[in-house]
PDB file of C-alpha atoms in Angstrom:
ATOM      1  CA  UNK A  18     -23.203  -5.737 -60.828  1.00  0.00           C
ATOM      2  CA  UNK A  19     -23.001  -2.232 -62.452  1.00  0.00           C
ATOM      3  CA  UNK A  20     -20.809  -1.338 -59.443  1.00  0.00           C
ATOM      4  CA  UNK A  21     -18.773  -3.699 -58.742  1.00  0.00           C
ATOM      5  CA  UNK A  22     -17.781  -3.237 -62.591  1.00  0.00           C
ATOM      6  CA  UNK A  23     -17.159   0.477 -62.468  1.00  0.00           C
ATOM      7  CA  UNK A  24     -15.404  -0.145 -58.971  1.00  0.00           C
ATOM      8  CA  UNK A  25     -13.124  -2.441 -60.863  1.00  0.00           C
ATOM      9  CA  UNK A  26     -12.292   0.080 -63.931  1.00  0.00           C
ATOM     10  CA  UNK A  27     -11.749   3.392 -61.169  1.00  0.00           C
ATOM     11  CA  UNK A  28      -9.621   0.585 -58.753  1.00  0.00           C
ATOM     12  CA  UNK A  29      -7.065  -0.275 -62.450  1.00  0.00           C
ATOM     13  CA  UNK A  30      -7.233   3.450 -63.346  1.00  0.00           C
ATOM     14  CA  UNK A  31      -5.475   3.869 -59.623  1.00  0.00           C
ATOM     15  CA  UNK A  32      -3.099   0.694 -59.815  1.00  0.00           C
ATOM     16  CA  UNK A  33      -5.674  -0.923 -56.757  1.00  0.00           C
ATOM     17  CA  UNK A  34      -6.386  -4.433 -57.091  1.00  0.00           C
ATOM     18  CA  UNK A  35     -10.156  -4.857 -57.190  1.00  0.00           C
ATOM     19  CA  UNK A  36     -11.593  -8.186 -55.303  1.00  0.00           C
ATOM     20  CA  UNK A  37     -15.443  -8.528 -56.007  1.00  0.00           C
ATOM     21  CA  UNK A  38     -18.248 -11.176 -54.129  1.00  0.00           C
ATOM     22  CA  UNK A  39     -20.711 -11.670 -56.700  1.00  0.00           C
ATOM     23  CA  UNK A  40     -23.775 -13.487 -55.833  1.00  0.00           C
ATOM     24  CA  UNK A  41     -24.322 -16.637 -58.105  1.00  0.00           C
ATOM     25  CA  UNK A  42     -26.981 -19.036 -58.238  1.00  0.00           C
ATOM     26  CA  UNK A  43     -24.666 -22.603 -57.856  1.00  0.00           C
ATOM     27  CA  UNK A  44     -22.093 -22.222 -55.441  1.00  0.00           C
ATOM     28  CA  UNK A  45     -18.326 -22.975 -56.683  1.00  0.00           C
ATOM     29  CA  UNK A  46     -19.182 -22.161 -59.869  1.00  0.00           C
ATOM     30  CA  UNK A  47     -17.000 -19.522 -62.077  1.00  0.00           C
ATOM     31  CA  UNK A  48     -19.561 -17.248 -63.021  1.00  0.00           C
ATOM     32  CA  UNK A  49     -17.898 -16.750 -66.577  1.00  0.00           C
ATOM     33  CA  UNK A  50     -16.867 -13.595 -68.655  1.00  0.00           C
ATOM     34  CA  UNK A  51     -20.527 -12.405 -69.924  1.00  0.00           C
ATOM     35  CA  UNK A  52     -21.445  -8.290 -69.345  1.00  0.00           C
ATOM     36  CA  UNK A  53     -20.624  -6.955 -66.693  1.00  0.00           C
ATOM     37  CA  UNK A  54     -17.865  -9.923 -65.914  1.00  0.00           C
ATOM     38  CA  UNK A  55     -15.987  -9.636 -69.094  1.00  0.00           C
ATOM     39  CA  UNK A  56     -14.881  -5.913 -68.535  1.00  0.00           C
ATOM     40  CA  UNK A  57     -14.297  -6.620 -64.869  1.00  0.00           C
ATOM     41  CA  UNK A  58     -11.813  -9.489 -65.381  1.00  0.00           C
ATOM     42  CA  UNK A  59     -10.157  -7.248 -68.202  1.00  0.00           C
ATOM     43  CA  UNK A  60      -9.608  -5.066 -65.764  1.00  0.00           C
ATOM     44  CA  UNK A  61      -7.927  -6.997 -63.403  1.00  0.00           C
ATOM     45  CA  UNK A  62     -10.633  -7.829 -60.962  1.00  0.00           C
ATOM     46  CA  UNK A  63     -10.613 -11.474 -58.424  1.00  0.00           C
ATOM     47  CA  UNK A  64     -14.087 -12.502 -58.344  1.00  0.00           C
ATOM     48  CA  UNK A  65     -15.515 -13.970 -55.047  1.00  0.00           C
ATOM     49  CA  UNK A  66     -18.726 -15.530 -55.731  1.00  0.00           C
ATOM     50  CA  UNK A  67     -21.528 -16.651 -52.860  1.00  0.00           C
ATOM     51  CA  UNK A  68     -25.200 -18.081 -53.270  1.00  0.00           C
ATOM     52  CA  UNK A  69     -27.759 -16.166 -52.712  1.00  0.00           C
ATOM     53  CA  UNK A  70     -28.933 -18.490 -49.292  1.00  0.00           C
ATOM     54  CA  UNK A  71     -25.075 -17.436 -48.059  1.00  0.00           C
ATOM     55  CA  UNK A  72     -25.758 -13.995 -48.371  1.00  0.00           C
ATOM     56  CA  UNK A  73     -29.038 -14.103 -46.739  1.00  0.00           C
ATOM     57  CA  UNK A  74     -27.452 -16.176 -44.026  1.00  0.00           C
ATOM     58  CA  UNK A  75     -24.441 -14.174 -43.366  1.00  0.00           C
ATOM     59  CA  UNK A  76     -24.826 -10.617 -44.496  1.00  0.00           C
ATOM     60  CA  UNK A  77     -22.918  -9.046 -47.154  1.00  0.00           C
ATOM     61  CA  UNK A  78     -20.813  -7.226 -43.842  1.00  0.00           C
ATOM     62  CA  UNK A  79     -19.683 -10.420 -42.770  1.00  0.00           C
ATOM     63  CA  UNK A  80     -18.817 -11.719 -45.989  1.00  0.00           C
ATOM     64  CA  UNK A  81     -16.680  -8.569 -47.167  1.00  0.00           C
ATOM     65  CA  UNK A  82     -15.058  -9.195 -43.711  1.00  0.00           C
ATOM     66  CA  UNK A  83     -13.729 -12.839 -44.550  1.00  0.00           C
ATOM     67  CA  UNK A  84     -12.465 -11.634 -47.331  1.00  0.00           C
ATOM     68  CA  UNK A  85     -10.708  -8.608 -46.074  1.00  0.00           C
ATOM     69  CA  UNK A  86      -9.472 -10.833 -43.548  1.00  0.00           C
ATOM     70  CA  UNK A  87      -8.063 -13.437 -46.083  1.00  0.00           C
ATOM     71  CA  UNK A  88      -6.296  -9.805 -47.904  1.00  0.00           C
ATOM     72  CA  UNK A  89      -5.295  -8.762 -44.431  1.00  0.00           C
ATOM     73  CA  UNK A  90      -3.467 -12.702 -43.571  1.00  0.00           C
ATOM     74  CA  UNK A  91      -1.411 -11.968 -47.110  1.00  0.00           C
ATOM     75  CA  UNK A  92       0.177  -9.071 -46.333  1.00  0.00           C
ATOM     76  CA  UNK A  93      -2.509  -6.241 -48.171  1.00  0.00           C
ATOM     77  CA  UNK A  94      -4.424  -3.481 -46.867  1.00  0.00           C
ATOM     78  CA  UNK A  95      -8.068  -3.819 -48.168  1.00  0.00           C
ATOM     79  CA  UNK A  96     -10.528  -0.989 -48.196  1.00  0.00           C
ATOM     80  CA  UNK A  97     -14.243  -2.194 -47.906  1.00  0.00           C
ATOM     81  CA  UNK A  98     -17.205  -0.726 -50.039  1.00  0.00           C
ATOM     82  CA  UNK A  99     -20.232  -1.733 -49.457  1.00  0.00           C
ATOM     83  CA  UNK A 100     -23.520  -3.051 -51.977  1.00  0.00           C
ATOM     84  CA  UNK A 101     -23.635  -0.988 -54.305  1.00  0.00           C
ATOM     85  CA  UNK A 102     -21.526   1.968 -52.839  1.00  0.00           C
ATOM     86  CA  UNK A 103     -24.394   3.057 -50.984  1.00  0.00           C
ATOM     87  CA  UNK A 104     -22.483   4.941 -48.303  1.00  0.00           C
ATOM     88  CA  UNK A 105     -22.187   8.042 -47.104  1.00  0.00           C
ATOM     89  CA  UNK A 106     -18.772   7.999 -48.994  1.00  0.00           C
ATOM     90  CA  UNK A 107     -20.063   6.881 -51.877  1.00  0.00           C
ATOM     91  CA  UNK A 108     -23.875   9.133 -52.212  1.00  0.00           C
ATOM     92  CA  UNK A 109     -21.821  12.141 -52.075  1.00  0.00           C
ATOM     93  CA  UNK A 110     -21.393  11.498 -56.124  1.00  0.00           C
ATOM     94  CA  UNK A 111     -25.118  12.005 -56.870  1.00  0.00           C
ATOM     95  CA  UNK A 112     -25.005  15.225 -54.762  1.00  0.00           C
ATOM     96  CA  UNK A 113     -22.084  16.384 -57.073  1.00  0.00           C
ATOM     97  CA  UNK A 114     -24.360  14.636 -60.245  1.00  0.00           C
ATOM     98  CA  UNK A 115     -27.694  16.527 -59.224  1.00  0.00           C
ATOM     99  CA  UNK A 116     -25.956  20.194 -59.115  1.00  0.00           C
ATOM    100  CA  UNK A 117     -24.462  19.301 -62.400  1.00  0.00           C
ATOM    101  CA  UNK A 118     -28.018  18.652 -63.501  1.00  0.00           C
ATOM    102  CA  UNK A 119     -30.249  21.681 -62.021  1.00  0.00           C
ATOM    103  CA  UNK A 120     -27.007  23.501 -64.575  1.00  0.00           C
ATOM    104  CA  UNK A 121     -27.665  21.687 -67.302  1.00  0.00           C
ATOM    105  CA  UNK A 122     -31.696  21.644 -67.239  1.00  0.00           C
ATOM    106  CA  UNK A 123     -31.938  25.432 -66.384  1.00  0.00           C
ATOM    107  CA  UNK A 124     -29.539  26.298 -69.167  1.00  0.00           C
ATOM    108  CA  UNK A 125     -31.021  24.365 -71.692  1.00  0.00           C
ATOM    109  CA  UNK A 126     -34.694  25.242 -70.894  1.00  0.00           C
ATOM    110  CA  UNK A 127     -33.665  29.231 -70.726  1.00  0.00           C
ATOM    111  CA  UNK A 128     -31.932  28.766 -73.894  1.00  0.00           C
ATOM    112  CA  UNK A 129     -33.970  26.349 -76.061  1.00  0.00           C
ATOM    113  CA  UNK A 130     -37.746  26.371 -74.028  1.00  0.00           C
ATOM    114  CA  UNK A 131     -40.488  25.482 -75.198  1.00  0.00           C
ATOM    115  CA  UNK A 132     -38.565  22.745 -77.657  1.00  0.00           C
ATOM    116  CA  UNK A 133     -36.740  21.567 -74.473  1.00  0.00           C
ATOM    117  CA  UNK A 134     -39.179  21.980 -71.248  1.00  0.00           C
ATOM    118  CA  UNK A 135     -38.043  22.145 -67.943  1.00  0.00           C
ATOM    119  CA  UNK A 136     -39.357  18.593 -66.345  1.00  0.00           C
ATOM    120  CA  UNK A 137     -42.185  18.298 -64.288  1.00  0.00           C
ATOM    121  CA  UNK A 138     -40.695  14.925 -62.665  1.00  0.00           C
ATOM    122  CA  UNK A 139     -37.187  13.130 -62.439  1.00  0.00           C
ATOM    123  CA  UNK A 140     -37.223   8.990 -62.243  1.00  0.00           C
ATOM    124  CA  UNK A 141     -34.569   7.154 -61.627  1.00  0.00           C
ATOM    125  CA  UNK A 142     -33.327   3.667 -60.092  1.00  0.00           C
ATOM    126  CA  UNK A 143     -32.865   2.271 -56.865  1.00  0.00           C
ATOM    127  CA  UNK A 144     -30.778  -0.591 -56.622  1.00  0.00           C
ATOM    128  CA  UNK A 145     -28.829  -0.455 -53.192  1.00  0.00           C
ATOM    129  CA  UNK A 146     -30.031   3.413 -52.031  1.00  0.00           C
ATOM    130  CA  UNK A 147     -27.068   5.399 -52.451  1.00  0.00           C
ATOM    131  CA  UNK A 148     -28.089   7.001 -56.087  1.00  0.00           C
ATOM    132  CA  UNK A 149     -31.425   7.437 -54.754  1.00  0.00           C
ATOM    133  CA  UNK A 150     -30.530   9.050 -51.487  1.00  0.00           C
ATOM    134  CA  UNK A 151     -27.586  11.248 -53.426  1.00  0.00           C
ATOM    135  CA  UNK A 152     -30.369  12.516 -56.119  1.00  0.00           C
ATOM    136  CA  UNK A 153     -33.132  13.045 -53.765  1.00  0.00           C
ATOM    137  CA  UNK A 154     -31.135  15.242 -51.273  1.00  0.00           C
ATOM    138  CA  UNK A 155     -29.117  16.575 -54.416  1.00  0.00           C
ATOM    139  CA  UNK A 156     -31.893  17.864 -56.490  1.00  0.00           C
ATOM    140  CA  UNK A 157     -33.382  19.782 -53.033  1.00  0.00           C
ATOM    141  CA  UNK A 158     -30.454  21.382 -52.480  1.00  0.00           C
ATOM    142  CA  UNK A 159     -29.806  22.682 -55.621  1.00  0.00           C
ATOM    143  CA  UNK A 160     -33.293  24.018 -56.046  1.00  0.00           C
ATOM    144  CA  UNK A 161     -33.043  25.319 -52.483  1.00  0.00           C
ATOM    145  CA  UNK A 162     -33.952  29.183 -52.961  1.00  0.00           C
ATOM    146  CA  UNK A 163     -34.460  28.915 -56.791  1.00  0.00           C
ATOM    147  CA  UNK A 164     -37.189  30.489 -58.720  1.00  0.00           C
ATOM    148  CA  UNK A 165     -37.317  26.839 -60.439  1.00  0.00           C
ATOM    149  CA  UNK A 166     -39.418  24.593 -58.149  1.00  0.00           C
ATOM    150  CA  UNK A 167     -37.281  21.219 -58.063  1.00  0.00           C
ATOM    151  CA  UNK A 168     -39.267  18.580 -60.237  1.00  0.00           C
ATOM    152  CA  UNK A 169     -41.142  15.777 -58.277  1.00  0.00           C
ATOM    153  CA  UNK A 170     -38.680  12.540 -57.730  1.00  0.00           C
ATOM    154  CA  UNK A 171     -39.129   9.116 -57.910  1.00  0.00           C
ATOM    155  CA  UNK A 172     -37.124   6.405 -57.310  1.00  0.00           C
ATOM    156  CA  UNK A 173     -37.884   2.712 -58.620  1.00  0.00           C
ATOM    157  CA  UNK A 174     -37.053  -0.441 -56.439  1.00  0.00           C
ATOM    158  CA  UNK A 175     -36.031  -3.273 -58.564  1.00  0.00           C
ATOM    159  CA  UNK A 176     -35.000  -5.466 -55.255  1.00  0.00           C
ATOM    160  CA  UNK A 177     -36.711  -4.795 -51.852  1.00  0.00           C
ATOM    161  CA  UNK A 178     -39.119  -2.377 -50.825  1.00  0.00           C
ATOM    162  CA  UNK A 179     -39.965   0.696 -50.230  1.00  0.00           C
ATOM    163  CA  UNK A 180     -40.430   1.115 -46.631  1.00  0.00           C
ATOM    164  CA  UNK A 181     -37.099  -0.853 -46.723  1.00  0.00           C
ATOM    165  CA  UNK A 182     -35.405   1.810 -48.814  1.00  0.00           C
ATOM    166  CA  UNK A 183     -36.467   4.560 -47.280  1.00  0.00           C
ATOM    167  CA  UNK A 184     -35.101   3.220 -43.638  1.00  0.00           C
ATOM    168  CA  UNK A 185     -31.680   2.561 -45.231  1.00  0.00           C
ATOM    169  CA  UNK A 186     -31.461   5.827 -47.452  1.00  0.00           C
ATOM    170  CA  UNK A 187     -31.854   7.724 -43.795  1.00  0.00           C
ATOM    171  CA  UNK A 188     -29.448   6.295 -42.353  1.00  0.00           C
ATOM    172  CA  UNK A 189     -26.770   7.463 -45.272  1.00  0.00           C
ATOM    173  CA  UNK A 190     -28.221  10.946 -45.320  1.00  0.00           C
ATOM    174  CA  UNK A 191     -27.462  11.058 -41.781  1.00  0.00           C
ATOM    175  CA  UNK A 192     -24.400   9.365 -41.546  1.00  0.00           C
ATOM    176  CA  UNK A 193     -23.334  12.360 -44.058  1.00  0.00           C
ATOM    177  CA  UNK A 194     -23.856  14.841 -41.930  1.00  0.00           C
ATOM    178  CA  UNK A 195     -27.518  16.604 -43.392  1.00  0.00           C
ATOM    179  CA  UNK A 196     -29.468  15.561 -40.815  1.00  0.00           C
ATOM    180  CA  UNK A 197     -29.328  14.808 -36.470  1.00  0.00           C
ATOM    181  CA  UNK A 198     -31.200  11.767 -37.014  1.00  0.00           C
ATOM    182  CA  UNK A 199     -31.871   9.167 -38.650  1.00  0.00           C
ATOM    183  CA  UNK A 200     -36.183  10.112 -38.032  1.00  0.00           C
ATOM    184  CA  UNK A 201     -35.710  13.681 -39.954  1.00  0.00           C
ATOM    185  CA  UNK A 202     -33.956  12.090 -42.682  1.00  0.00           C
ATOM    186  CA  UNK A 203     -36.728   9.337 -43.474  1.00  0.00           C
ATOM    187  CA  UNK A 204     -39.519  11.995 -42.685  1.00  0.00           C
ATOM    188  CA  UNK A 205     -37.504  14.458 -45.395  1.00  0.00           C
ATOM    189  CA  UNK A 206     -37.051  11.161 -47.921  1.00  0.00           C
ATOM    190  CA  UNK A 207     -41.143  10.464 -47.568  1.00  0.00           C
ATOM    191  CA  UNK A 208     -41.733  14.014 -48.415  1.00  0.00           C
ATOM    192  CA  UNK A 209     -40.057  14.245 -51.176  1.00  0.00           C
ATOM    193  CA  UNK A 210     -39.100  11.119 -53.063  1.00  0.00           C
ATOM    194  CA  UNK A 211     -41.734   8.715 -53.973  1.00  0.00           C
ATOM    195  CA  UNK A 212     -40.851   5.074 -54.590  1.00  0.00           C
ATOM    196  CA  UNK A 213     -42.216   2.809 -56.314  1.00  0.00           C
ATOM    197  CA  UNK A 214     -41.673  -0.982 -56.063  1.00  0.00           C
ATOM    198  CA  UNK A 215     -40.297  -2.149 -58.776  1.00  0.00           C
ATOM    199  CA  UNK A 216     -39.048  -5.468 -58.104  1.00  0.00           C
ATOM    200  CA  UNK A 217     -41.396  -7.261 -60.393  1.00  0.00           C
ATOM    201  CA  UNK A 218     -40.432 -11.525 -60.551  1.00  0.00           C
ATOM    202  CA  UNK A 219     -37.285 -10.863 -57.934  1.00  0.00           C
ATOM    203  CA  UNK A 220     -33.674  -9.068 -58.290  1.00  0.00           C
ATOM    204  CA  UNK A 221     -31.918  -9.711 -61.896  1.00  0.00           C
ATOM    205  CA  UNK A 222     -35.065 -11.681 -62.483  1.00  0.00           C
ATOM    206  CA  UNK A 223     -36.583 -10.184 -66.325  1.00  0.00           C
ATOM    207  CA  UNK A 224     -40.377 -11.196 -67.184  1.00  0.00           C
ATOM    208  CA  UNK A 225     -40.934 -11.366 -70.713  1.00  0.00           C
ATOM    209  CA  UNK A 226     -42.579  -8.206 -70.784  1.00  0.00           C
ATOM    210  CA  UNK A 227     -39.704  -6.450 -69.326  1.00  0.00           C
ATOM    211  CA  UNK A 228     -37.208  -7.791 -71.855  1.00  0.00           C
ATOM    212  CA  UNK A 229     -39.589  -6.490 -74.647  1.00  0.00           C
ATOM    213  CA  UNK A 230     -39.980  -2.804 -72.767  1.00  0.00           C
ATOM    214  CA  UNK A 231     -35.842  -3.000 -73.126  1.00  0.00           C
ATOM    215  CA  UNK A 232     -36.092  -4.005 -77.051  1.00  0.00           C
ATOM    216  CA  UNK A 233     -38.955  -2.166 -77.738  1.00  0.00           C
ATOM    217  CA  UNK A 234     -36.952   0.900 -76.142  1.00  0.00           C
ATOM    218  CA  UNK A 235     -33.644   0.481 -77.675  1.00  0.00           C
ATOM    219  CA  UNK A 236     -35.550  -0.009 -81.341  1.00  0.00           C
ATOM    220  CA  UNK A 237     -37.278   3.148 -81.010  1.00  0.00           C
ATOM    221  CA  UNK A 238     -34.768   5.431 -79.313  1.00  0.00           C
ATOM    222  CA  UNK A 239     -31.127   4.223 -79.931  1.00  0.00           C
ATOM    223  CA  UNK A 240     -30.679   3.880 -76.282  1.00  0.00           C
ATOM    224  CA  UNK A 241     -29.571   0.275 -74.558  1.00  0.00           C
ATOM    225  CA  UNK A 242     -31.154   0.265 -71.074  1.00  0.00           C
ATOM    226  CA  UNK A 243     -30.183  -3.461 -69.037  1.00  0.00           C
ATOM    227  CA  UNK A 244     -32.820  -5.481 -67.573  1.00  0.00           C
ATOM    228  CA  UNK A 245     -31.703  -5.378 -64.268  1.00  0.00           C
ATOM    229  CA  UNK A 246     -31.617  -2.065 -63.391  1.00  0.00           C
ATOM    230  CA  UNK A 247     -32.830   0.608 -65.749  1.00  0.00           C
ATOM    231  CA  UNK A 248     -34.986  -1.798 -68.207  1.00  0.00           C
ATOM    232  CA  UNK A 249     -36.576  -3.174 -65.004  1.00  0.00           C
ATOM    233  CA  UNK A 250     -37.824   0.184 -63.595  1.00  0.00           C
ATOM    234  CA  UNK A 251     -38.617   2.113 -66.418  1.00  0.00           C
ATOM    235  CA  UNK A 252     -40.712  -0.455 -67.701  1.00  0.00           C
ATOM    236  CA  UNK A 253     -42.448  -0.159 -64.457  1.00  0.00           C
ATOM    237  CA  UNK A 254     -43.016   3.418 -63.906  1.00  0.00           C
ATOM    238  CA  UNK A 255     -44.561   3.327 -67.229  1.00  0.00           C
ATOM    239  CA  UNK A 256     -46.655   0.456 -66.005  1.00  0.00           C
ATOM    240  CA  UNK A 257     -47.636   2.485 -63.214  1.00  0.00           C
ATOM    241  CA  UNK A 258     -48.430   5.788 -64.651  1.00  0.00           C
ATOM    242  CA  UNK A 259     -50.478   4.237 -67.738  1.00  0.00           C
ATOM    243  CA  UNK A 260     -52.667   2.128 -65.303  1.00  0.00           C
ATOM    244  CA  UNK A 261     -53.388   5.567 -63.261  1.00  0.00           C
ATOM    245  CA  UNK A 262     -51.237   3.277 -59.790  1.00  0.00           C
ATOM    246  CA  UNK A 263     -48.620   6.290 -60.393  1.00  0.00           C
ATOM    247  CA  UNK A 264     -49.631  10.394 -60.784  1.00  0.00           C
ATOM    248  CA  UNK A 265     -47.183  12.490 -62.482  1.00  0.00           C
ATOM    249  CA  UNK A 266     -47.603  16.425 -62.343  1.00  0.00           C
ATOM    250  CA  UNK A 267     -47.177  17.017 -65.788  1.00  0.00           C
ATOM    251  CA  UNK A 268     -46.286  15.455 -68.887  1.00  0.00           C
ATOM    252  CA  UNK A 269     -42.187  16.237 -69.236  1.00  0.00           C
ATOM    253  CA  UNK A 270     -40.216  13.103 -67.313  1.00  0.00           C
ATOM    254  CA  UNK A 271     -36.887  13.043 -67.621  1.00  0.00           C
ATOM    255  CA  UNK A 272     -35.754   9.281 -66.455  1.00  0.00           C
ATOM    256  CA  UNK A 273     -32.340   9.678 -64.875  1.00  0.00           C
ATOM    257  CA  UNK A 274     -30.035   6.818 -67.131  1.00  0.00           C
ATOM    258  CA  UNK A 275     -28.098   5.613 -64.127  1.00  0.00           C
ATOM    259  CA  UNK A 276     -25.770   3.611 -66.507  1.00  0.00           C
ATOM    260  CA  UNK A 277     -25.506  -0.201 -67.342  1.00  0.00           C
ATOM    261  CA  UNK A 278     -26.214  -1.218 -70.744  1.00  0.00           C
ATOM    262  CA  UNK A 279     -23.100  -3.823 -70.582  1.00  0.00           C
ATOM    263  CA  UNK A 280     -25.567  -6.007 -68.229  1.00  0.00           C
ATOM    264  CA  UNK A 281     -27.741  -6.238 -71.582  1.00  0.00           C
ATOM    265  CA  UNK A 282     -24.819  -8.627 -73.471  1.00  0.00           C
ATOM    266  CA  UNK A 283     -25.770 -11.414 -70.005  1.00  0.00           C
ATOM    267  CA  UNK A 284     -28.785 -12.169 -71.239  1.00  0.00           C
ATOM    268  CA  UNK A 285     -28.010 -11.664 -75.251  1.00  0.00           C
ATOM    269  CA  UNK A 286     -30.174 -15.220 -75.207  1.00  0.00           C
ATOM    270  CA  UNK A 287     -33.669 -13.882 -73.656  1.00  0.00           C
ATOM    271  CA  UNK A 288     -32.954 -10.698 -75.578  1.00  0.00           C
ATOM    272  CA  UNK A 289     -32.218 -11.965 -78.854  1.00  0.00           C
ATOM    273  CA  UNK A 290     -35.848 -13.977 -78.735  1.00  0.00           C
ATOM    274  CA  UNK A 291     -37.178 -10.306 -79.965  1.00  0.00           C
ATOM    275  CA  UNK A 292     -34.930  -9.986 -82.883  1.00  0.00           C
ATOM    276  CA  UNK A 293     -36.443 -11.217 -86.455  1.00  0.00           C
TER     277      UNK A 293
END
């Protein structure tokens, strides 16, 4: 988990003890020290680890609960985040992100156009909803009243789908405040954000092909992307647009790199495979 790794670093940086669940294929079974896992555990993190049938079973609500209760029974005072952050605490970082952005792609298209275009569309990841909900409503307000149009979104599932997504992602945006209910913020998300599924074989589940795209990608640009997230979906959009599934409205993409590449070094095995 990307998050629960960064969650670990921010909770060290602020002398908070970080307690993870990880989901894990065998049940009591240390997960080990590979990616994401090694810097966690550097950083002081207590893994919690659950199969994936327990988390379908109980809910990842419940099973932050049990552990906050075990915290609670030892004398601590545990704060709970949720999957992936994907709050209305935690979205209001890609609303910070996407002003930051509209800054940086209106200076540098004033300054250096036509070498460095202003996009036509903006892709990015969706994991758990929060970035995706945080960029979509991000990007419109900071092109609200512009001269700029604000570049056409989407977001790529690499876990459920979209009608799924775009339910949940509501709910945040209302739960922070931008919209009465929950209707208005789905009927604003559908109007603005497309997404596409990208969940492909299943959640942190790489076809061969995908593990290529990430080589293949790395090789040619110097930049690591990680299966599960941001190999996983950009390997799909470009599926999606080269087959004609997916329309773009113009050839400049700029694909949002939500961050990751430690994931890569879990599955050094598969990867490797490419390497002469």
């Amino acid at each position: 988990s990307n998050h629960c790794r960064a969650t670990a670093a921010a909770a060290a940086m602020h002398d908070l003890e970080p307690h993870l669940i990880l989901r894990c294929q065998e049940a009591d079974v240390d997960p080990g020290s590979r990616g994401n896992l090694l810097f966690a555990r550097s950083v002081g993190a207590h893994v919690h680890t659950c199969t994936a049938t327990e988390y379908a079973k109980h809910g990842s609500k419940k099973l932050v609960q049990t552990v906050m209760d075990d915290l609670v029974s030892s004398g601590k005072k545990p704060y709970a985040i949720p999957v992936g952050g994907s709050n209305a605490v935690g979205t209001w970082g890609y609303i910070e992100a996407s002003k930051e952005l509209k800054d940086q792609l209106t200076s540098s298209s004033s300054e250096y156009a036509p070498e460095h275009p202003f996009p036509d569309a903006v892709v990015f990841t969706c994991g758990s909803g929060g970035t995706a909900a945080g960029i979509a409503q991000g990007l419109s307000l900071a092109f609200d009243g512009s001269k700029i149009p604000a570049p056409k979104m989407y977001a790529v599932g690499v876990c459920d789908n979209p009608d799924y997504f775009y339910t949940y992602m509501s709910g945040i945006l209302t739960d922070m405040g931008f919209y009465a209910e929950a209707d208005l913020a789905e009927n604003f998300l559908r109007a603005n954000l497309t997404i596409v599924n990208g969940r492909g074989g299943g959640y942190a589940v790489s076809s061969q092909a995908e593990l290529d795209f990430v080589v293949n990608f790395a090789r040619s640009t110097g930049i690591l992307l990680d299966p599960t997230y941001t190999g996983k979906s950009l390997f799909k959009f470009c599926a999606d647009v080269e087959s004609g599934k997916v329309e773009i409205p113009g050839p400049n993409v700029l694909f949002w790199h939500t961050g990751g590449g430690l994931g890569a070094f879990a599955q050094q095995e598969s990867l490797s495979s490419n390497f002469e």
